[in-house]
PDB file of C-alpha atoms in Angstrom:
ATOM      1  CA  ALA W 255     -24.244 -16.877  72.353  1.00 71.00           C
ATOM      2  CA  GLN W 256     -27.138 -18.125  74.334  1.00 79.00           C
ATOM      3  CA  SER W 257     -27.478 -17.617  77.989  1.00 87.00           C
ATOM      4  CA  VAL W 258     -30.069 -17.899  80.811  1.00 92.00           C
ATOM      5  CA  THR W 259     -30.308 -15.853  84.031  1.00 95.00           C
ATOM      6  CA  GLN W 260     -32.354 -16.866  86.970  1.00 96.00           C
ATOM      7  CA  LEU W 261     -33.010 -13.707  88.896  1.00 95.00           C
ATOM      8  CA  ASP W 262     -33.341 -15.025  92.416  1.00 95.00           C
ATOM      9  CA  SER W 263     -30.831 -17.502  93.909  1.00 94.00           C
ATOM     10  CA  HIS W 264     -33.226 -18.149  96.731  1.00 96.00           C
ATOM     11  CA  VAL W 265     -37.046 -17.893  97.202  1.00 98.00           C
ATOM     12  CA  SER W 266     -38.957 -18.502 100.377  1.00 98.00           C
ATOM     13  CA  VAL W 267     -42.686 -18.868 100.404  1.00 97.00           C
ATOM     14  CA  SER W 268     -45.343 -20.088 102.960  1.00 97.00           C
ATOM     15  CA  GLU W 269     -47.200 -23.400 102.237  1.00 97.00           C
ATOM     16  CA  GLY W 270     -50.318 -22.590 100.318  1.00 97.00           C
ATOM     17  CA  THR W 271     -49.153 -19.319  98.843  1.00 97.00           C
ATOM     18  CA  PRO W 272     -48.143 -18.787  95.191  1.00 98.00           C
ATOM     19  CA  VAL W 273     -44.700 -19.511  93.724  1.00 98.00           C
ATOM     20  CA  LEU W 274     -42.918 -17.297  91.192  1.00 98.00           C
ATOM     21  CA  LEU W 275     -39.348 -18.285  90.022  1.00 98.00           C
ATOM     22  CA  ARG W 276     -37.996 -15.925  87.443  1.00 98.00           C
ATOM     23  CA  CYS W 277     -35.955 -16.592  84.376  1.00 97.00           C
ATOM     24  CA  ASN W 278     -34.666 -14.532  81.440  1.00 96.00           C
ATOM     25  CA  TYR W 279     -32.895 -15.967  78.449  1.00 93.00           C
ATOM     26  CA  SER W 280     -31.006 -14.806  75.527  1.00 88.00           C
ATOM     27  CA  SER W 281     -30.680 -16.721  72.168  1.00 79.00           C
ATOM     28  CA  SER W 282     -30.132 -15.823  68.533  1.00 72.00           C
ATOM     29  CA  TYR W 283     -32.529 -18.564  67.402  1.00 74.00           C
ATOM     30  CA  SER W 284     -35.956 -19.628  68.422  1.00 75.00           C
ATOM     31  CA  PRO W 285     -35.022 -21.493  71.465  1.00 82.00           C
ATOM     32  CA  SER W 286     -36.599 -24.387  73.366  1.00 87.00           C
ATOM     33  CA  LEU W 287     -36.885 -23.700  77.021  1.00 91.00           C
ATOM     34  CA  PHE W 288     -37.231 -26.071  80.019  1.00 94.00           C
ATOM     35  CA  TRP W 289     -37.619 -26.048  83.832  1.00 97.00           C
ATOM     36  CA  TYR W 290     -36.001 -28.769  85.693  1.00 96.00           C
ATOM     37  CA  VAL W 291     -36.255 -29.539  89.409  1.00 96.00           C
ATOM     38  CA  GLN W 292     -33.678 -31.108  91.687  1.00 94.00           C
ATOM     39  CA  HIS W 293     -34.463 -32.595  95.043  1.00 92.00           C
ATOM     40  CA  PRO W 294     -31.720 -33.114  97.540  1.00 86.00           C
ATOM     41  CA  ASN W 295     -29.297 -35.848  96.495  1.00 78.00           C
ATOM     42  CA  LYS W 296     -31.372 -36.662  93.349  1.00 83.00           C
ATOM     43  CA  GLY W 297     -30.827 -36.095  89.734  1.00 86.00           C
ATOM     44  CA  LEU W 298     -32.784 -33.423  87.619  1.00 92.00           C
ATOM     45  CA  GLN W 299     -36.346 -34.005  86.710  1.00 93.00           C
ATOM     46  CA  LEU W 300     -38.085 -32.359  83.786  1.00 93.00           C
ATOM     47  CA  LEU W 301     -40.959 -30.202  84.884  1.00 96.00           C
ATOM     48  CA  LEU W 302     -41.992 -28.679  81.530  1.00 94.00           C
ATOM     49  CA  LYS W 303     -40.830 -27.764  78.315  1.00 92.00           C
ATOM     50  CA  TYR W 304     -41.648 -25.063  75.622  1.00 90.00           C
ATOM     51  CA  THR W 305     -41.030 -25.525  71.985  1.00 82.00           C
ATOM     52  CA  SER W 306     -42.758 -22.846  70.039  1.00 75.00           C
ATOM     53  CA  ALA W 307     -46.347 -24.130  70.444  1.00 75.00           C
ATOM     54  CA  ALA W 308     -48.588 -22.546  73.151  1.00 84.00           C
ATOM     55  CA  THR W 309     -46.862 -19.920  75.002  1.00 89.00           C
ATOM     56  CA  LEU W 310     -48.354 -21.089  78.268  1.00 94.00           C
ATOM     57  CA  VAL W 311     -46.911 -24.520  79.152  1.00 94.00           C
ATOM     58  CA  LYS W 312     -48.315 -26.821  81.903  1.00 95.00           C
ATOM     59  CA  GLY W 313     -45.959 -29.150  83.625  1.00 94.00           C
ATOM     60  CA  ILE W 314     -46.196 -31.743  86.344  1.00 94.00           C
ATOM     61  CA  ASN W 315     -47.151 -31.082  90.084  1.00 94.00           C
ATOM     62  CA  GLY W 316     -49.199 -28.034  89.124  1.00 96.00           C
ATOM     63  CA  PHE W 317     -46.289 -25.966  87.846  1.00 97.00           C
ATOM     64  CA  GLU W 318     -46.726 -23.870  84.676  1.00 97.00           C
ATOM     65  CA  ALA W 319     -44.540 -21.319  82.738  1.00 97.00           C
ATOM     66  CA  GLU W 320     -45.296 -18.552  80.220  1.00 95.00           C
ATOM     67  CA  PHE W 321     -43.063 -17.899  77.369  1.00 93.00           C
ATOM     68  CA  LYS W 322     -42.995 -14.088  76.720  1.00 92.00           C
ATOM     69  CA  LYS W 323     -40.719 -13.329  73.654  1.00 89.00           C
ATOM     70  CA  SER W 324     -41.023  -9.541  74.024  1.00 90.00           C
ATOM     71  CA  GLU W 325     -39.605  -9.794  77.513  1.00 92.00           C
ATOM     72  CA  THR W 326     -37.343 -12.729  76.873  1.00 93.00           C
ATOM     73  CA  SER W 327     -38.740 -14.424  79.932  1.00 95.00           C
ATOM     74  CA  PHE W 328     -39.873 -17.867  80.893  1.00 96.00           C
ATOM     75  CA  HIS W 329     -41.115 -17.513  84.527  1.00 97.00           C
ATOM     76  CA  LEU W 330     -42.203 -20.530  86.448  1.00 98.00           C
ATOM     77  CA  THR W 331     -45.380 -20.464  88.576  1.00 98.00           C
ATOM     78  CA  LYS W 332     -47.525 -22.501  90.810  1.00 98.00           C
ATOM     79  CA  PRO W 333     -50.766 -21.143  92.442  1.00 97.00           C
ATOM     80  CA  SER W 334     -50.207 -22.960  95.859  1.00 97.00           C
ATOM     81  CA  ALA W 335     -46.918 -24.148  97.190  1.00 97.00           C
ATOM     82  CA  HIS W 336     -46.669 -27.598  98.927  1.00 96.00           C
ATOM     83  CA  MET W 337     -43.934 -28.535 101.335  1.00 96.00           C
ATOM     84  CA  SER W 338     -42.692 -31.188  98.821  1.00 95.00           C
ATOM     85  CA  ASP W 339     -41.931 -28.308  96.300  1.00 97.00           C
ATOM     86  CA  ALA W 340     -38.899 -27.333  98.277  1.00 97.00           C
ATOM     87  CA  ALA W 341     -35.952 -28.048  95.877  1.00 96.00           C
ATOM     88  CA  GLU W 342     -33.650 -26.468  93.504  1.00 96.00           C
ATOM     89  CA  TYR W 343     -35.105 -25.276  90.149  1.00 97.00           C
ATOM     90  CA  PHE W 344     -33.145 -24.796  87.006  1.00 96.00           C
ATOM     91  CA  CYS W 345     -34.115 -22.879  83.939  1.00 96.00           C
ATOM     92  CA  VAL W 346     -32.511 -24.227  80.805  1.00 92.00           C
ATOM     93  CA  VAL W 347     -32.337 -22.986  77.161  1.00 89.00           C
ATOM     94  CA  SER W 348     -31.568 -25.165  74.197  1.00 82.00           C
ATOM     95  CA  GLY W 349     -30.716 -24.126  70.764  1.00 68.00           C
ATOM     96  CA  ARG W 350     -28.149 -24.319  68.022  1.00 61.00           C
ATOM     97  CA  ASP W 351     -26.474 -20.839  68.760  1.00 54.00           C
ATOM     98  CA  THR W 352     -22.891 -20.972  67.683  1.00 50.00           C
ATOM     99  CA  GLY W 353     -23.140 -24.734  67.074  1.00 51.00           C
ATOM    100  CA  ARG W 354     -23.510 -25.600  70.620  1.00 53.00           C
ATOM    101  CA  ARG W 355     -25.242 -28.944  70.745  1.00 60.00           C
ATOM    102  CA  ALA W 356     -26.571 -29.154  74.204  1.00 63.00           C
ATOM    103  CA  LEU W 357     -28.387 -27.274  76.993  1.00 78.00           C
ATOM    104  CA  THR W 358     -27.354 -24.025  78.755  1.00 85.00           C
ATOM    105  CA  PHE W 359     -28.364 -24.199  82.481  1.00 89.00           C
ATOM    106  CA  GLY W 360     -29.212 -21.213  84.738  1.00 92.00           C
ATOM    107  CA  SER W 361     -27.477 -21.094  88.161  1.00 92.00           C
ATOM    108  CA  GLY W 362     -30.531 -22.363  89.862  1.00 94.00           C
ATOM    109  CA  THR W 363     -33.132 -20.970  92.324  1.00 96.00           C
ATOM    110  CA  ARG W 364     -33.562 -22.790  95.691  1.00 96.00           C
ATOM    111  CA  LEU W 365     -37.133 -22.752  96.802  1.00 97.00           C
ATOM    112  CA  GLN W 366     -37.880 -22.938 100.447  1.00 97.00           C
ATOM    113  CA  VAL W 367     -41.538 -23.680 101.627  1.00 97.00           C
ATOM    114  CA  GLN W 368     -42.230 -22.604 105.216  1.00 96.00           C
ATOM    115  CA  PRO W 369     -45.194 -24.459 107.044  1.00 94.00           C
TER     116      PRO W 369
ATOM    117  CA  GLU A 274     -35.479 -41.298  87.165  1.00 47.00           C
ATOM    118  CA  THR A 275     -35.376 -45.050  86.603  1.00 73.00           C
ATOM    119  CA  GLY A 276     -34.895 -44.395  82.889  1.00 93.00           C
ATOM    120  CA  VAL A 277     -31.315 -43.458  83.437  1.00 95.00           C
ATOM    121  CA  THR A 278     -29.282 -45.234  86.078  1.00 96.00           C
ATOM    122  CA  GLN A 279     -25.917 -44.470  87.517  1.00 96.00           C
ATOM    123  CA  THR A 280     -23.417 -46.476  89.602  1.00 96.00           C
ATOM    124  CA  PRO A 281     -22.052 -46.071  92.067  1.00 96.00           C
ATOM    125  CA  ARG A 282     -24.219 -43.465  93.884  1.00 95.00           C
ATOM    126  CA  HIS A 283     -21.290 -42.435  96.103  1.00 95.00           C
ATOM    127  CA  LEU A 284     -17.597 -42.731  95.515  1.00 95.00           C
ATOM    128  CA  VAL A 285     -14.739 -41.763  97.841  1.00 94.00           C
ATOM    129  CA  MET A 286     -11.259 -41.951  96.237  1.00 91.00           C
ATOM    130  CA  GLY A 287      -7.647 -40.870  96.819  1.00 89.00           C
ATOM    131  CA  MET A 288      -5.790 -38.815  94.366  1.00 87.00           C
ATOM    132  CA  THR A 289      -3.727 -41.741  92.920  1.00 87.00           C
ATOM    133  CA  ASN A 290      -6.629 -43.976  92.523  1.00 87.00           C
ATOM    134  CA  LYS A 291      -8.343 -45.108  89.176  1.00 93.00           C
ATOM    135  CA  LYS A 292     -12.048 -45.546  89.201  1.00 94.00           C
ATOM    136  CA  SER A 293     -15.001 -45.555  86.757  1.00 96.00           C
ATOM    137  CA  LEU A 294     -18.432 -44.129  86.844  1.00 97.00           C
ATOM    138  CA  LYS A 295     -21.140 -45.916  84.866  1.00 98.00           C
ATOM    139  CA  CYS A 296     -24.287 -44.709  83.324  1.00 98.00           C
ATOM    140  CA  GLU A 297     -27.061 -46.733  81.632  1.00 97.00           C
ATOM    141  CA  GLN A 298     -30.132 -45.547  79.851  1.00 96.00           C
ATOM    142  CA  HIS A 299     -33.152 -47.635  79.249  1.00 95.00           C
ATOM    143  CA  LEU A 300     -35.061 -45.109  76.976  1.00 94.00           C
ATOM    144  CA  GLY A 301     -33.743 -45.994  73.546  1.00 93.00           C
ATOM    145  CA  HIS A 302     -32.029 -42.730  73.185  1.00 93.00           C
ATOM    146  CA  ASN A 303     -29.038 -42.010  70.910  1.00 90.00           C
ATOM    147  CA  ALA A 304     -27.295 -39.223  72.664  1.00 90.00           C
ATOM    148  CA  MET A 305     -25.624 -39.203  76.147  1.00 92.00           C
ATOM    149  CA  TYR A 306     -24.036 -36.624  78.276  1.00 92.00           C
ATOM    150  CA  TRP A 307     -21.814 -36.179  81.307  1.00 94.00           C
ATOM    151  CA  TYR A 308     -22.259 -33.179  83.554  1.00 93.00           C
ATOM    152  CA  LYS A 309     -20.382 -31.887  86.583  1.00 94.00           C
ATOM    153  CA  GLN A 310     -22.354 -30.079  89.387  1.00 92.00           C
ATOM    154  CA  SER A 311     -20.349 -28.361  91.940  1.00 91.00           C
ATOM    155  CA  ALA A 312     -21.512 -26.363  94.949  1.00 84.00           C
ATOM    156  CA  LYS A 313     -22.613 -22.833  93.973  1.00 74.00           C
ATOM    157  CA  LYS A 314     -21.763 -23.147  90.178  1.00 80.00           C
ATOM    158  CA  PRO A 315     -24.079 -23.823  87.193  1.00 80.00           C
ATOM    159  CA  LEU A 316     -24.078 -27.258  85.714  1.00 87.00           C
ATOM    160  CA  GLU A 317     -21.065 -27.669  83.557  1.00 87.00           C
ATOM    161  CA  LEU A 318     -21.352 -29.834  80.392  1.00 87.00           C
ATOM    162  CA  MET A 319     -18.400 -32.195  80.077  1.00 91.00           C
ATOM    163  CA  PHE A 320     -18.886 -34.573  77.154  1.00 90.00           C
ATOM    164  CA  VAL A 321     -21.559 -35.199  74.650  1.00 88.00           C
ATOM    165  CA  TYR A 322     -21.839 -38.501  72.643  1.00 88.00           C
ATOM    166  CA  SER A 323     -24.177 -39.005  69.756  1.00 83.00           C
ATOM    167  CA  LEU A 324     -24.555 -42.356  68.094  1.00 78.00           C
ATOM    168  CA  GLU A 325     -21.642 -43.442  70.165  1.00 73.00           C
ATOM    169  CA  GLU A 326     -19.313 -40.825  68.728  1.00 75.00           C
ATOM    170  CA  ARG A 327     -17.942 -38.041  70.937  1.00 75.00           C
ATOM    171  CA  VAL A 328     -19.333 -34.777  69.496  1.00 72.00           C
ATOM    172  CA  GLU A 329     -18.346 -32.344  72.286  1.00 71.00           C
ATOM    173  CA  ASN A 330     -15.579 -31.972  74.695  1.00 71.00           C
ATOM    174  CA  ASN A 331     -15.710 -28.836  76.822  1.00 72.00           C
ATOM    175  CA  SER A 332     -12.104 -28.394  77.653  1.00 81.00           C
ATOM    176  CA  VAL A 333     -12.177 -31.168  80.223  1.00 90.00           C
ATOM    177  CA  PRO A 334      -8.824 -32.223  81.858  1.00 91.00           C
ATOM    178  CA  SER A 335      -7.402 -35.402  80.508  1.00 91.00           C
ATOM    179  CA  ARG A 336      -7.746 -37.040  83.913  1.00 93.00           C
ATOM    180  CA  PHE A 337     -11.360 -37.578  82.946  1.00 95.00           C
ATOM    181  CA  SER A 338     -11.703 -39.992  80.136  1.00 93.00           C
ATOM    182  CA  PRO A 339     -15.144 -40.896  78.631  1.00 93.00           C
ATOM    183  CA  GLU A 340     -16.068 -44.064  76.970  1.00 93.00           C
ATOM    184  CA  CYS A 341     -19.371 -44.924  75.067  1.00 93.00           C
ATOM    185  CA  PRO A 342     -19.212 -48.474  73.979  1.00 92.00           C
ATOM    186  CA  ASN A 343     -22.884 -48.575  72.682  1.00 91.00           C
ATOM    187  CA  SER A 344     -25.801 -46.190  72.698  1.00 90.00           C
ATOM    188  CA  SER A 345     -27.196 -47.443  76.045  1.00 94.00           C
ATOM    189  CA  HIS A 346     -23.850 -47.212  78.116  1.00 96.00           C
ATOM    190  CA  LEU A 347     -21.551 -44.367  79.069  1.00 96.00           C
ATOM    191  CA  PHE A 348     -18.593 -44.524  81.279  1.00 97.00           C
ATOM    192  CA  LEU A 349     -16.346 -41.912  82.878  1.00 97.00           C
ATOM    193  CA  HIS A 350     -12.943 -43.104  83.746  1.00 96.00           C
ATOM    194  CA  LEU A 351     -11.253 -41.258  86.542  1.00 95.00           C
ATOM    195  CA  HIS A 352      -7.458 -41.028  87.054  1.00 93.00           C
ATOM    196  CA  THR A 353      -5.191 -38.956  89.458  1.00 92.00           C
ATOM    197  CA  LEU A 354      -8.055 -36.564  90.307  1.00 92.00           C
ATOM    198  CA  GLN A 355      -7.741 -33.433  92.389  1.00 93.00           C
ATOM    199  CA  PRO A 356      -9.800 -32.500  95.433  1.00 93.00           C
ATOM    200  CA  GLU A 357     -11.461 -29.762  93.402  1.00 92.00           C
ATOM    201  CA  ASP A 358     -12.981 -32.554  91.201  1.00 94.00           C
ATOM    202  CA  SER A 359     -15.162 -33.490  94.102  1.00 95.00           C
ATOM    203  CA  ALA A 360     -18.701 -32.959  92.878  1.00 95.00           C
ATOM    204  CA  LEU A 361     -21.972 -34.534  91.827  1.00 94.00           C
ATOM    205  CA  TYR A 362     -21.474 -36.084  88.249  1.00 96.00           C
ATOM    206  CA  LEU A 363     -24.691 -36.445  86.348  1.00 95.00           C
ATOM    207  CA  CYS A 364     -25.366 -38.552  83.283  1.00 96.00           C
ATOM    208  CA  ALA A 365     -28.253 -37.628  80.928  1.00 94.00           C
ATOM    209  CA  SER A 366     -29.571 -38.913  77.646  1.00 93.00           C
ATOM    210  CA  SER A 367     -31.790 -37.570  74.829  1.00 90.00           C
ATOM    211  CA  GLN A 368     -33.187 -38.594  71.470  1.00 88.00           C
ATOM    212  CA  GLY A 369     -30.954 -36.494  69.261  1.00 78.00           C
ATOM    213  CA  VAL A 370     -28.805 -33.748  70.682  1.00 70.00           C
ATOM    214  CA  VAL A 371     -30.376 -30.466  71.669  1.00 64.00           C
ATOM    215  CA  ASP A 372     -33.699 -32.092  72.848  1.00 74.00           C
ATOM    216  CA  THR A 373     -35.210 -32.941  76.102  1.00 86.00           C
ATOM    217  CA  GLN A 374     -32.610 -34.569  78.374  1.00 90.00           C
ATOM    218  CA  TYR A 375     -33.367 -37.096  80.943  1.00 92.00           C
ATOM    219  CA  PHE A 376     -31.069 -37.296  83.970  1.00 94.00           C
ATOM    220  CA  GLY A 377     -29.818 -40.053  86.144  1.00 94.00           C
ATOM    221  CA  PRO A 378     -29.485 -39.584  89.937  1.00 93.00           C
ATOM    222  CA  GLY A 379     -25.898 -38.737  89.838  1.00 94.00           C
ATOM    223  CA  THR A 380     -22.693 -40.068  91.454  1.00 96.00           C
ATOM    224  CA  ARG A 381     -21.405 -38.057  94.567  1.00 95.00           C
ATOM    225  CA  LEU A 382     -17.652 -38.094  94.144  1.00 96.00           C
ATOM    226  CA  THR A 383     -15.366 -37.062  96.902  1.00 95.00           C
ATOM    227  CA  VAL A 384     -11.566 -36.857  96.249  1.00 94.00           C
ATOM    228  CA  LEU A 385      -9.480 -36.976  99.237  1.00 91.00           C
TER     229      LEU A 385
END
């Protein structure tokens, strides 16, 4: 069965410093991987998507993620945090493992950005 | 976010009420989903519709009844809910299942 683990439930950074949100996945097939962001009282917005092309994926708002098959990781990074980045971030794996048709979500990482 | 709309945005209901949540997608997609998001729990997939046919139902209690009259609209009919059903209910759509999903803003449901 496929699964995804977000290693930190909360991350706190200062504005202007780098952001690292960690994600490990498990899948029997070559998965597609996503990062979504959810601001308070809003739906989920797609940040970026990996689908077996380039291993370094660039997304919106300056975020990027690197797919590392040997480490089964898909960590999300941003060089410089902005106050508006404060939100909940979800790592998601998609695949046809055991016939499952939809996405498997991680439990989320809440990012706080301090002024 | 405007590609998938949900109404109402907030709903408060008693345990004996009947209400419906509505989702509409304007993206030309052929698959739609209902998710439940409770505090401190991962998103739970409830139902998947592909080409207006229900293709997945993840052991959801019968007090939740989905309806997909066409590929653009999805409803979730609610009946005799419990307080533990209070949550944010998210609708999503995609082109084909197991593809990038686009989410609506959600309906915040409170069951008294």
